mmCIF file of C-alpha atoms in Angstrom:
data_model
loop_
_atom_site.group_PDB
_atom_site.id
_atom_site.type_symbol
_atom_site.label_atom_id
_atom_site.label_comp_id
_atom_site.label_asym_id
_atom_site.label_seq_id
_atom_site.Cartn_x
_atom_site.Cartn_y
_atom_site.Cartn_z
ATOM 1 C CA MET T 16 155.188 306.120 16.104
ATOM 2 C CA PRO T 17 156.438 309.584 15.117
ATOM 3 C CA LYS T 18 154.494 312.034 12.956
ATOM 4 C CA PHE T 19 155.946 311.780 9.452
ATOM 5 C CA SER T 20 156.012 314.514 6.807
ATOM 6 C CA ALA T 21 156.960 314.103 3.151
ATOM 7 C CA ASN T 22 159.543 316.459 1.706
ATOM 8 C CA ILE T 23 157.984 316.975 -1.708
ATOM 9 C CA SER T 24 161.040 318.756 -3.048
ATOM 10 C CA MET T 25 162.600 315.270 -3.152
ATOM 11 C CA LEU T 26 159.765 312.761 -2.844
ATOM 12 C CA PHE T 27 157.237 312.113 -5.613
ATOM 13 C CA ASN T 28 159.555 313.866 -8.029
ATOM 14 C CA GLU T 29 158.260 311.625 -10.805
ATOM 15 C CA GLU T 30 155.418 314.148 -10.857
ATOM 16 C CA VAL T 31 155.401 317.865 -11.594
ATOM 17 C CA PHE T 32 155.499 319.880 -8.382
ATOM 18 C CA PHE T 33 151.806 320.639 -7.969
ATOM 19 C CA HIS T 34 150.839 316.973 -8.474
ATOM 20 C CA ARG T 35 153.036 315.885 -5.564
ATOM 21 C CA PHE T 36 150.587 317.121 -2.928
ATOM 22 C CA LYS T 37 147.968 314.641 -4.116
ATOM 23 C CA LYS T 38 150.537 311.835 -4.215
ATOM 24 C CA ALA T 39 151.594 312.572 -0.650
ATOM 25 C CA ALA T 40 147.997 312.492 0.563
ATOM 26 C CA GLU T 41 147.157 309.337 -1.414
ATOM 27 C CA ASN T 42 150.080 307.574 0.251
ATOM 28 C CA GLY T 43 148.926 308.485 3.736
ATOM 29 C CA PHE T 44 150.887 311.615 4.638
ATOM 30 C CA GLU T 45 149.121 314.353 6.576
ATOM 31 C CA ALA T 46 151.956 316.879 6.279
ATOM 32 C CA VAL T 47 154.557 318.014 3.778
ATOM 33 C CA GLU T 48 157.653 320.169 3.748
ATOM 34 C CA ILE T 49 159.129 322.137 0.863
ATOM 35 C CA GLN T 50 162.750 323.208 0.658
ATOM 36 C CA PHE T 51 162.243 326.421 -1.323
ATOM 37 C CA PRO T 52 158.657 327.371 -2.203
ATOM 38 C CA TYR T 53 159.556 330.787 -3.602
ATOM 39 C CA MET T 54 159.588 329.822 -7.274
ATOM 40 C CA PHE T 55 155.896 328.943 -6.980
ATOM 41 C CA ASP T 56 152.784 331.059 -6.552
ATOM 42 C CA LYS T 57 151.915 330.804 -2.870
ATOM 43 C CA SER T 58 148.183 330.909 -3.604
ATOM 44 C CA LEU T 59 148.540 327.755 -5.714
ATOM 45 C CA ILE T 60 150.509 326.047 -2.947
ATOM 46 C CA LEU T 61 147.779 326.895 -0.452
ATOM 47 C CA GLU T 62 145.142 325.611 -2.858
ATOM 48 C CA LYS T 63 146.907 322.239 -3.116
ATOM 49 C CA LEU T 64 147.427 322.010 0.645
ATOM 50 C CA GLU T 65 143.750 322.624 1.316
ATOM 51 C CA GLU T 66 142.574 320.436 -1.557
ATOM 52 C CA ASN T 67 144.530 317.485 -0.136
ATOM 53 C CA ASN T 68 144.021 318.248 3.568
ATOM 54 C CA LEU T 69 147.753 318.662 4.167
ATOM 55 C CA LYS T 70 149.761 320.810 6.567
ATOM 56 C CA LEU T 71 152.953 322.571 5.517
ATOM 57 C CA VAL T 72 155.231 322.029 8.513
ATOM 58 C CA LEU T 73 158.558 323.437 7.287
ATOM 59 C CA HIS T 74 160.260 325.389 4.553
ATOM 60 C CA ASN T 75 163.638 327.103 4.269
ATOM 61 C CA LEU T 76 164.484 330.766 4.157
ATOM 62 C CA PRO T 77 165.618 331.883 0.691
ATOM 63 C CA SER T 78 169.221 330.829 0.183
ATOM 64 C CA GLY T 79 170.502 333.211 -2.472
ATOM 65 C CA ASN T 80 171.650 331.404 -5.600
ATOM 66 C CA ASN T 81 170.992 327.967 -4.130
ATOM 67 C CA GLN T 82 173.322 326.143 -6.525
ATOM 68 C CA LYS T 83 176.203 328.331 -5.393
ATOM 69 C CA ASP T 84 175.430 329.864 -2.024
ATOM 70 C CA LYS T 85 173.681 327.139 0.002
ATOM 71 C CA GLY T 86 172.461 329.956 2.236
ATOM 72 C CA ILE T 87 173.753 333.465 2.885
ATOM 73 C CA ALA T 88 173.349 333.912 6.650
ATOM 74 C CA CYS T 89 177.084 333.733 7.411
ATOM 75 C CA ASN T 90 178.285 336.125 4.706
ATOM 76 C CA PRO T 91 179.001 339.692 5.912
ATOM 77 C CA ASN T 92 178.631 341.287 2.473
ATOM 78 C CA ARG T 93 175.043 340.068 2.142
ATOM 79 C CA LYS T 94 173.382 341.142 5.385
ATOM 80 C CA ASN T 95 170.875 343.381 3.633
ATOM 81 C CA GLU T 96 169.977 340.578 1.249
ATOM 82 C CA PHE T 97 169.545 338.220 4.192
ATOM 83 C CA GLN T 98 167.267 340.624 6.027
ATOM 84 C CA ASP T 99 165.153 341.046 2.898
ATOM 85 C CA SER T 100 164.944 337.265 2.578
ATOM 86 C CA VAL T 101 163.527 337.000 6.091
ATOM 87 C CA GLY T 102 160.647 339.237 5.054
ATOM 88 C CA ILE T 103 159.956 337.078 2.004
ATOM 89 C CA ALA T 104 160.021 333.910 4.115
ATOM 90 C CA ILE T 105 157.611 335.383 6.649
ATOM 91 C CA GLU T 106 155.236 336.382 3.857
ATOM 92 C CA TYR T 107 155.117 332.800 2.564
ATOM 93 C CA ALA T 108 154.988 331.184 6.000
ATOM 94 C CA LYS T 109 152.092 333.331 7.202
ATOM 95 C CA TYR T 110 150.126 332.802 4.007
ATOM 96 C CA LEU T 111 150.698 329.037 4.122
ATOM 97 C CA ASN T 112 150.298 328.740 7.916
ATOM 98 C CA CYS T 113 153.784 327.251 8.261
ATOM 99 C CA LYS T 114 155.001 327.556 11.851
ATOM 100 C CA GLN T 115 158.691 326.672 11.417
ATOM 101 C CA LEU T 116 161.367 328.025 9.073
ATOM 102 C CA ASN T 117 164.832 326.588 8.536
ATOM 103 C CA CYS T 118 167.868 328.802 7.924
ATOM 104 C CA LEU T 119 170.890 327.498 6.010
ATOM 105 C CA SER T 120 174.054 329.147 7.309
ATOM 106 C CA GLY T 121 175.825 329.000 3.956
ATOM 107 C CA ILE T 122 179.414 328.736 2.779
ATOM 108 C CA PRO T 123 181.807 331.502 3.913
ATOM 109 C CA GLU T 124 183.085 333.831 1.229
ATOM 110 C CA ASN T 125 186.444 334.098 2.997
ATOM 111 C CA ASN T 126 187.774 331.171 5.036
ATOM 112 C CA ASN T 127 190.362 333.466 6.634
ATOM 113 C CA GLN T 128 187.689 335.491 8.441
ATOM 114 C CA LYS T 129 186.095 332.846 10.655
ATOM 115 C CA ASN T 130 185.424 335.234 13.534
ATOM 116 C CA ILE T 131 183.694 337.735 11.249
ATOM 117 C CA THR T 132 181.740 334.900 9.623
ATOM 118 C CA LEU T 133 180.550 333.645 13.003
ATOM 119 C CA GLU T 134 179.660 337.147 14.192
ATOM 120 C CA THR T 135 177.677 337.708 10.996
ATOM 121 C CA LEU T 136 175.778 334.452 11.408
ATOM 122 C CA ILE T 137 174.914 335.238 15.026
ATOM 123 C CA SER T 138 173.786 338.756 14.136
ATOM 124 C CA ASN T 139 171.628 337.555 11.249
ATOM 125 C CA LEU T 140 170.065 334.793 13.325
ATOM 126 C CA GLN T 141 169.296 337.317 16.062
ATOM 127 C CA PHE T 142 167.520 339.480 13.502
ATOM 128 C CA ALA T 143 165.591 336.572 11.994
ATOM 129 C CA ALA T 144 164.654 334.984 15.327
ATOM 130 C CA ASP T 145 163.256 338.282 16.595
ATOM 131 C CA LYS T 146 161.282 338.949 13.404
ATOM 132 C CA LEU T 147 159.843 335.439 13.335
ATOM 133 C CA GLU T 148 158.974 335.514 17.027
ATOM 134 C CA GLN T 149 156.738 338.521 16.348
ATOM 135 C CA GLU T 150 154.798 336.288 13.935
ATOM 136 C CA LYS T 151 154.809 333.224 16.255
ATOM 137 C CA ILE T 152 157.049 331.310 13.835
ATOM 138 C CA LYS T 153 160.036 329.281 15.072
ATOM 139 C CA LEU T 154 163.474 329.680 13.495
ATOM 140 C CA LEU T 155 165.640 326.582 13.058
ATOM 141 C CA ILE T 156 169.231 326.065 11.946
ATOM 142 C CA GLU T 157 170.575 322.893 10.373
ATOM 143 C CA PRO T 158 174.112 321.476 10.379
ATOM 144 C CA ILE T 159 174.995 319.734 7.091
ATOM 145 C CA ASN T 160 177.801 317.280 6.340
ATOM 146 C CA HIS T 161 180.854 318.710 4.595
ATOM 147 C CA TYR T 162 181.153 315.853 2.097
ATOM 148 C CA ASP T 163 177.874 316.588 0.327
ATOM 149 C CA MET T 164 178.273 320.315 0.825
ATOM 150 C CA PRO T 165 181.988 321.226 1.048
ATOM 151 C CA GLY T 166 182.674 324.399 2.982
ATOM 152 C CA PHE T 167 179.264 324.619 4.665
ATOM 153 C CA PHE T 168 179.726 326.603 7.870
ATOM 154 C CA LEU T 169 177.792 324.409 10.335
ATOM 155 C CA ASN T 170 178.711 320.727 10.248
ATOM 156 C CA ASN T 171 177.629 319.158 13.534
ATOM 157 C CA SER T 172 175.165 319.513 16.364
ATOM 158 C CA SER T 173 177.787 320.809 18.801
ATOM 159 C CA GLN T 174 178.581 323.769 16.533
ATOM 160 C CA ALA T 175 174.885 324.496 16.076
ATOM 161 C CA LYS T 176 174.291 324.346 19.818
ATOM 162 C CA THR T 177 177.113 326.848 20.410
ATOM 163 C CA VAL T 178 175.602 329.236 17.862
ATOM 164 C CA ILE T 179 172.140 328.901 19.399
ATOM 165 C CA SER T 180 173.526 329.699 22.843
ATOM 166 C CA SER T 181 175.252 332.800 21.413
ATOM 167 C CA VAL T 182 172.015 334.249 20.038
ATOM 168 C CA ARG T 183 169.960 336.068 22.652
ATOM 169 C CA SER T 184 166.640 334.562 21.696
ATOM 170 C CA LYS T 185 164.318 331.845 22.925
ATOM 171 C CA ASN T 186 163.073 331.472 19.347
ATOM 172 C CA LEU T 187 166.079 329.722 17.788
ATOM 173 C CA PHE T 188 166.112 325.934 17.605
ATOM 174 C CA LEU T 189 167.830 322.983 15.944
ATOM 175 C CA GLN T 190 166.767 320.998 12.920
ATOM 176 C CA TYR T 191 168.442 317.611 13.243
ATOM 177 C CA ASP T 192 168.994 315.731 9.992
ATOM 178 C CA ILE T 193 169.790 312.091 10.758
ATOM 179 C CA TYR T 194 171.480 311.549 7.396
ATOM 180 C CA HIS T 195 173.877 314.478 7.737
ATOM 181 C CA MET T 196 174.637 313.785 11.389
ATOM 182 C CA GLN T 197 175.239 310.063 10.890
ATOM 183 C CA ILE T 198 178.018 311.076 8.509
ATOM 184 C CA MET T 199 179.462 313.778 10.771
ATOM 185 C CA GLU T 200 179.073 312.451 14.305
ATOM 186 C CA GLY T 201 177.070 309.210 14.573
ATOM 187 C CA ASN T 202 175.625 308.312 17.988
ATOM 188 C CA ILE T 203 172.239 309.451 16.685
ATOM 189 C CA ILE T 204 169.903 308.578 19.549
ATOM 190 C CA GLU T 205 172.128 309.851 22.351
ATOM 191 C CA THR T 206 172.740 313.102 20.486
ATOM 192 C CA ILE T 207 169.012 313.616 19.979
ATOM 193 C CA LYS T 208 168.399 312.870 23.665
ATOM 194 C CA SER T 209 170.991 315.386 24.791
ATOM 195 C CA ASN T 210 169.564 318.091 22.518
ATOM 196 C CA LEU T 211 165.876 317.238 22.831
ATOM 197 C CA ASN T 212 165.002 320.645 24.280
ATOM 198 C CA LEU T 213 166.447 322.341 21.173
ATOM 199 C CA ILE T 214 165.291 319.984 18.406
ATOM 200 C CA LYS T 215 162.003 321.056 16.827
ATOM 201 C CA HIS T 216 162.231 319.147 13.542
ATOM 202 C CA ILE T 217 163.978 315.961 12.417
ATOM 203 C CA GLN T 218 164.727 314.832 8.873
ATOM 204 C CA PHE T 219 166.075 311.507 7.699
ATOM 205 C CA ALA T 220 167.560 309.449 4.893
ATOM 206 C CA ASP T 221 169.655 306.308 5.014
ATOM 207 C CA ASN T 222 173.414 306.386 4.603
ATOM 208 C CA PRO T 223 175.228 305.929 2.269
ATOM 209 C CA GLY T 224 173.318 307.234 -0.728
ATOM 210 C CA ARG T 225 170.675 309.415 0.925
ATOM 211 C CA HIS T 226 167.936 306.989 -0.067
ATOM 212 C CA GLU T 227 164.984 305.539 1.851
ATOM 213 C CA PRO T 228 165.286 303.506 5.074
ATOM 214 C CA GLY T 229 166.530 299.986 4.428
ATOM 215 C CA THR T 230 169.027 300.906 1.728
ATOM 216 C CA GLY T 231 171.947 301.643 4.044
ATOM 217 C CA GLU T 232 173.472 301.152 7.469
ATOM 218 C CA LEU T 233 170.941 302.819 9.779
ATOM 219 C CA ASN T 234 168.485 300.849 11.920
ATOM 220 C CA PHE T 235 165.395 302.958 11.338
ATOM 221 C CA PRO T 236 162.857 300.746 13.160
ATOM 222 C CA TYR T 237 164.977 301.239 16.278
ATOM 223 C CA ILE T 238 165.477 304.972 15.636
ATOM 224 C CA PHE T 239 161.759 305.610 15.126
ATOM 225 C CA SER T 240 160.816 303.642 18.249
ATOM 226 C CA GLN T 241 163.408 305.526 20.279
ATOM 227 C CA LEU T 242 162.039 308.888 19.150
ATOM 228 C CA ASP T 243 158.764 307.860 20.775
ATOM 229 C CA GLN T 244 160.442 306.595 23.924
ATOM 230 C CA ILE T 245 162.497 309.729 24.516
ATOM 231 C CA GLY T 246 159.437 311.936 24.080
ATOM 232 C CA TYR T 247 160.123 313.703 20.785
ATOM 233 C CA LYS T 248 156.860 315.374 19.734
ATOM 234 C CA GLY T 249 157.789 317.161 16.501
ATOM 235 C CA TRP T 250 157.502 316.161 12.870
ATOM 236 C CA VAL T 251 159.936 313.726 11.252
ATOM 237 C CA GLY T 252 160.554 314.600 7.623
ATOM 238 C CA ALA T 253 161.302 312.062 4.893
ATOM 239 C CA GLU T 254 163.944 313.966 2.927
ATOM 240 C CA TYR T 255 165.572 311.406 0.692
ATOM 241 C CA TYR T 256 166.113 310.481 -2.947
ATOM 242 C CA PRO T 257 164.033 307.366 -3.700
ATOM 243 C CA PHE T 258 166.302 304.526 -4.839
ATOM 244 C CA SER T 259 163.923 303.488 -7.619
ATOM 245 C CA ASN T 260 160.657 305.416 -7.362
ATOM 246 C CA SER T 261 158.810 307.210 -4.606
ATOM 247 C CA GLU T 262 155.899 304.852 -4.003
ATOM 248 C CA LYS T 263 158.173 301.787 -3.914
ATOM 249 C CA SER T 264 160.339 303.591 -1.371
ATOM 250 C CA LEU T 265 157.578 303.844 1.256
ATOM 251 C CA ASP T 266 157.708 300.390 2.889
ATOM 252 C CA TRP T 267 159.158 302.011 6.023
ATOM 253 C CA PHE T 268 156.134 304.327 6.185
ATOM 254 C CA LYS T 269 153.576 301.565 5.739
ATOM 255 C CA MET T 270 155.169 299.674 8.632
ATOM 256 C CA ASN T 271 155.012 302.726 10.905
ATOM 257 C CA LYS T 272 151.523 304.073 10.186
#
């Protein structure tokens, strides 16, 4: 079975943030991911990771005003801010021994400047990929469905693949979120197979609702078994909103341990 990580920005949210590490470990997880750790003291995060024998396998770059921006990498008026954010992300990742960072492309400020938006994204990703490579940290980008996040610049794996091929770096990869891509393109297993060389992290939630496996239309026992069969070696992150509560949502995990 795949290696599963718990996204504690969404799971175990019945608890205050620093109690979620213990909950993840008590329920059998060996790794966690955090969307945006920057509001927390990194020394306290490290303390909780070590205390509970957990790895931090992924966090995002800072995304500006997350409620509004959803990332700033594609916005030409914020290149300096983006470059500063890369430095902040590296500081956290090195301190927490996190080897992969995810970059949200963001929502364009001007929909009439698509070429400039794309050029800005490519330039910023080039900068970030090079900086992270110096620290032996992988950079990932993630397409997100345009229903949950209207206007988001990257919406499917084909777009992300085109961007990756436009950046002159061997340190830029794809984060594939099964929930988002089921909405945007379907054909989950074949798409993962065809992009296996680029995919370094997978996240999941069922659809509709973005809840745990078994609450929607996706056949997760088949998906998880296929990830093994096709040779995917990375982490698979549980990034969903529990339908009732977190511990009751983990039947899928108990069956795949």
